[in-house]
């Protein structure tokens, strides 16, 4: 089974950048579709980006052109590079792993504990 640990969150000013990392333990990391979700206070968890082997990548419209998801199977790690951050990006960011890549949280059955991203105006 895969266990996920996120890191890289923090406080940044609007327009700044952060890179989140999600380290996976366990076997067969490369077989999993990986995704990032986020949840702001008082709001539902929302999809951010997903990647699976073979180059398939998908982004939420709200982050397209600003965020980049990537994975390093040799390091069992998935990344989320976030540029031009906005206050509305403030949320707890979760890493997720599943058998099928999609924007639906139900597609993922392994979740990390989350890393907080706060963007000040």
PDB file of C-alpha atoms in Angstrom:
ATOM      1  CA  UNK A   1       0.000   0.000   0.000  1.00  0.00           C
ATOM      2  CA  UNK A   2       1.116   3.537  -0.725  1.00  0.00           C
ATOM      3  CA  UNK A   3       1.519   6.089   2.038  1.00  0.00           C
ATOM      4  CA  UNK A   4       1.770   9.763   1.132  1.00  0.00           C
ATOM      5  CA  UNK A   5       3.522  12.642   2.900  1.00  0.00           C
ATOM      6  CA  UNK A   6       3.231  16.213   1.624  1.00  0.00           C
ATOM      7  CA  UNK A   7       5.696  19.019   2.232  1.00  0.00           C
ATOM      8  CA  UNK A   8       6.577  22.454   0.901  1.00  0.00           C
ATOM      9  CA  UNK A   9       3.644  24.519   2.058  1.00  0.00           C
ATOM     10  CA  UNK A  10       4.030  27.908   3.701  1.00  0.00           C
ATOM     11  CA  UNK A  11       3.174  31.577   3.689  1.00  0.00           C
ATOM     12  CA  UNK A  12       3.853  33.545   0.523  1.00  0.00           C
ATOM     13  CA  UNK A  13       2.832  36.911  -0.869  1.00  0.00           C
ATOM     14  CA  UNK A  14       0.532  37.175  -3.849  1.00  0.00           C
ATOM     15  CA  UNK A  15       2.498  36.711  -7.045  1.00  0.00           C
ATOM     16  CA  UNK A  16       5.005  34.432  -5.361  1.00  0.00           C
ATOM     17  CA  UNK A  17       5.794  30.762  -5.903  1.00  0.00           C
ATOM     18  CA  UNK A  18       5.895  27.539  -3.924  1.00  0.00           C
ATOM     19  CA  UNK A  19       6.704  23.964  -4.821  1.00  0.00           C
ATOM     20  CA  UNK A  20       4.841  21.202  -3.037  1.00  0.00           C
ATOM     21  CA  UNK A  21       6.224  17.694  -2.829  1.00  0.00           C
ATOM     22  CA  UNK A  22       4.475  14.431  -2.091  1.00  0.00           C
ATOM     23  CA  UNK A  23       6.690  11.504  -1.157  1.00  0.00           C
ATOM     24  CA  UNK A  24       5.190   8.053  -1.525  1.00  0.00           C
ATOM     25  CA  UNK A  25       6.279   4.956   0.320  1.00  0.00           C
ATOM     26  CA  UNK A  26       5.460   1.463  -0.761  1.00  0.00           C
ATOM     27  CA  UNK A  27       5.730  -0.399  -3.996  1.00  0.00           C
ATOM     28  CA  UNK A  28       4.472   0.243  -7.478  1.00  0.00           C
ATOM     29  CA  UNK A  29       4.347   4.037  -7.251  1.00  0.00           C
ATOM     30  CA  UNK A  30       4.619   4.296 -11.019  1.00  0.00           C
ATOM     31  CA  UNK A  31       1.371   2.371 -11.440  1.00  0.00           C
ATOM     32  CA  UNK A  32      -0.656   4.983  -9.593  1.00  0.00           C
ATOM     33  CA  UNK A  33      -2.355   8.047 -10.948  1.00  0.00           C
ATOM     34  CA  UNK A  34      -1.390  10.956  -8.698  1.00  0.00           C
ATOM     35  CA  UNK A  35      -3.302  14.128  -8.004  1.00  0.00           C
ATOM     36  CA  UNK A  36      -3.417  17.266  -5.912  1.00  0.00           C
ATOM     37  CA  UNK A  37      -6.591  18.521  -4.278  1.00  0.00           C
ATOM     38  CA  UNK A  38      -7.140  21.470  -1.982  1.00  0.00           C
ATOM     39  CA  UNK A  39      -9.645  22.537   0.621  1.00  0.00           C
ATOM     40  CA  UNK A  40     -10.168  26.062   1.883  1.00  0.00           C
ATOM     41  CA  UNK A  41     -11.932  26.753   5.196  1.00  0.00           C
ATOM     42  CA  UNK A  42     -15.674  26.366   4.845  1.00  0.00           C
ATOM     43  CA  UNK A  43     -15.405  24.992   1.310  1.00  0.00           C
ATOM     44  CA  UNK A  44     -15.483  21.553  -0.242  1.00  0.00           C
ATOM     45  CA  UNK A  45     -12.345  19.790  -1.358  1.00  0.00           C
ATOM     46  CA  UNK A  46     -11.587  20.654  -4.960  1.00  0.00           C
ATOM     47  CA  UNK A  47      -9.440  19.152  -7.675  1.00  0.00           C
ATOM     48  CA  UNK A  48      -6.231  20.944  -8.649  1.00  0.00           C
ATOM     49  CA  UNK A  49      -4.209  18.699 -10.978  1.00  0.00           C
ATOM     50  CA  UNK A  50      -3.572  15.065 -11.870  1.00  0.00           C
ATOM     51  CA  UNK A  51      -0.881  13.075 -13.654  1.00  0.00           C
ATOM     52  CA  UNK A  52      -0.459   9.484 -14.677  1.00  0.00           C
ATOM     53  CA  UNK A  53       2.268   7.616 -16.482  1.00  0.00           C
ATOM     54  CA  UNK A  54       2.301   8.148 -20.198  1.00  0.00           C
ATOM     55  CA  UNK A  55       2.145  11.911 -20.058  1.00  0.00           C
ATOM     56  CA  UNK A  56      -1.524  12.433 -19.336  1.00  0.00           C
ATOM     57  CA  UNK A  57      -1.928  15.603 -17.267  1.00  0.00           C
ATOM     58  CA  UNK A  58      -5.065  17.510 -16.347  1.00  0.00           C
ATOM     59  CA  UNK A  59      -5.573  20.821 -14.532  1.00  0.00           C
ATOM     60  CA  UNK A  60      -8.457  22.658 -12.991  1.00  0.00           C
ATOM     61  CA  UNK A  61      -9.284  25.784 -14.960  1.00  0.00           C
ATOM     62  CA  UNK A  62      -8.525  27.947 -11.938  1.00  0.00           C
ATOM     63  CA  UNK A  63      -4.845  26.923 -11.916  1.00  0.00           C
ATOM     64  CA  UNK A  64      -4.169  26.292 -15.592  1.00  0.00           C
ATOM     65  CA  UNK A  65      -1.154  28.266 -16.774  1.00  0.00           C
ATOM     66  CA  UNK A  66       0.056  28.924 -13.210  1.00  0.00           C
ATOM     67  CA  UNK A  67       0.528  25.451 -11.690  1.00  0.00           C
ATOM     68  CA  UNK A  68       2.554  22.525 -13.029  1.00  0.00           C
ATOM     69  CA  UNK A  69       2.258  18.955 -11.831  1.00  0.00           C
ATOM     70  CA  UNK A  70       5.062  16.482 -12.407  1.00  0.00           C
ATOM     71  CA  UNK A  71       6.242  13.137 -11.089  1.00  0.00           C
ATOM     72  CA  UNK A  72       9.590  11.467 -10.584  1.00  0.00           C
ATOM     73  CA  UNK A  73       9.038   7.717 -10.445  1.00  0.00           C
ATOM     74  CA  UNK A  74      12.674   7.092  -9.501  1.00  0.00           C
ATOM     75  CA  UNK A  75      12.131   9.176  -6.361  1.00  0.00           C
ATOM     76  CA  UNK A  76       8.524   8.070  -5.744  1.00  0.00           C
ATOM     77  CA  UNK A  77       7.572  11.727  -5.631  1.00  0.00           C
ATOM     78  CA  UNK A  78       5.002  13.980  -7.237  1.00  0.00           C
ATOM     79  CA  UNK A  79       5.383  17.750  -7.334  1.00  0.00           C
ATOM     80  CA  UNK A  80       3.173  20.768  -7.713  1.00  0.00           C
ATOM     81  CA  UNK A  81       4.957  23.908  -8.846  1.00  0.00           C
ATOM     82  CA  UNK A  82       2.739  26.891  -8.082  1.00  0.00           C
ATOM     83  CA  UNK A  83       3.533  30.253  -9.656  1.00  0.00           C
ATOM     84  CA  UNK A  84       1.766  33.602  -9.593  1.00  0.00           C
ATOM     85  CA  UNK A  85      -0.084  32.588  -6.448  1.00  0.00           C
ATOM     86  CA  UNK A  86      -3.282  34.393  -5.525  1.00  0.00           C
ATOM     87  CA  UNK A  87      -5.015  34.801  -2.145  1.00  0.00           C
ATOM     88  CA  UNK A  88      -7.776  32.501  -3.402  1.00  0.00           C
ATOM     89  CA  UNK A  89      -5.189  29.698  -3.658  1.00  0.00           C
ATOM     90  CA  UNK A  90      -5.019  29.650   0.136  1.00  0.00           C
ATOM     91  CA  UNK A  91      -5.991  26.138   1.254  1.00  0.00           C
ATOM     92  CA  UNK A  92      -4.829  22.864   2.704  1.00  0.00           C
ATOM     93  CA  UNK A  93      -3.305  20.959  -0.199  1.00  0.00           C
ATOM     94  CA  UNK A  94      -3.633  17.172  -0.326  1.00  0.00           C
ATOM     95  CA  UNK A  95      -1.790  14.611  -2.372  1.00  0.00           C
ATOM     96  CA  UNK A  96      -3.786  11.585  -3.553  1.00  0.00           C
ATOM     97  CA  UNK A  97      -3.070   8.281  -5.299  1.00  0.00           C
ATOM     98  CA  UNK A  98      -5.445   6.033  -7.164  1.00  0.00           C
ATOM     99  CA  UNK A  99      -5.843   3.513  -9.906  1.00  0.00           C
ATOM    100  CA  UNK A 100      -7.543   5.846 -12.355  1.00  0.00           C
ATOM    101  CA  UNK A 101      -6.716   9.456 -13.122  1.00  0.00           C
ATOM    102  CA  UNK A 102      -9.622  11.860 -12.914  1.00  0.00           C
ATOM    103  CA  UNK A 103     -10.758  15.083 -11.309  1.00  0.00           C
ATOM    104  CA  UNK A 104     -13.085  13.213  -8.944  1.00  0.00           C
ATOM    105  CA  UNK A 105     -11.864  12.611  -5.425  1.00  0.00           C
ATOM    106  CA  UNK A 106     -13.663   9.241  -5.448  1.00  0.00           C
ATOM    107  CA  UNK A 107     -11.079   7.979  -7.946  1.00  0.00           C
ATOM    108  CA  UNK A 108      -8.344   8.142  -5.301  1.00  0.00           C
ATOM    109  CA  UNK A 109      -8.076   5.826  -2.325  1.00  0.00           C
ATOM    110  CA  UNK A 110      -4.814   7.009  -0.744  1.00  0.00           C
ATOM    111  CA  UNK A 111      -4.494  10.461   0.763  1.00  0.00           C
ATOM    112  CA  UNK A 112      -1.830  12.404   2.576  1.00  0.00           C
ATOM    113  CA  UNK A 113      -2.391  14.581   5.625  1.00  0.00           C
ATOM    114  CA  UNK A 114      -2.082  17.838   3.722  1.00  0.00           C
ATOM    115  CA  UNK A 115       0.222  20.845   3.695  1.00  0.00           C
ATOM    116  CA  UNK A 116      -1.009  24.385   4.302  1.00  0.00           C
ATOM    117  CA  UNK A 117      -0.543  27.076   1.670  1.00  0.00           C
ATOM    118  CA  UNK A 118      -1.361  30.640   2.659  1.00  0.00           C
ATOM    119  CA  UNK A 119      -1.162  33.490   0.167  1.00  0.00           C
ATOM    120  CA  UNK A 120      -1.266  37.016   1.545  1.00  0.00           C
ATOM    121  CA  UNK A 121      -2.502  39.981  -0.480  1.00  0.00           C
TER     122      UNK A 121
END
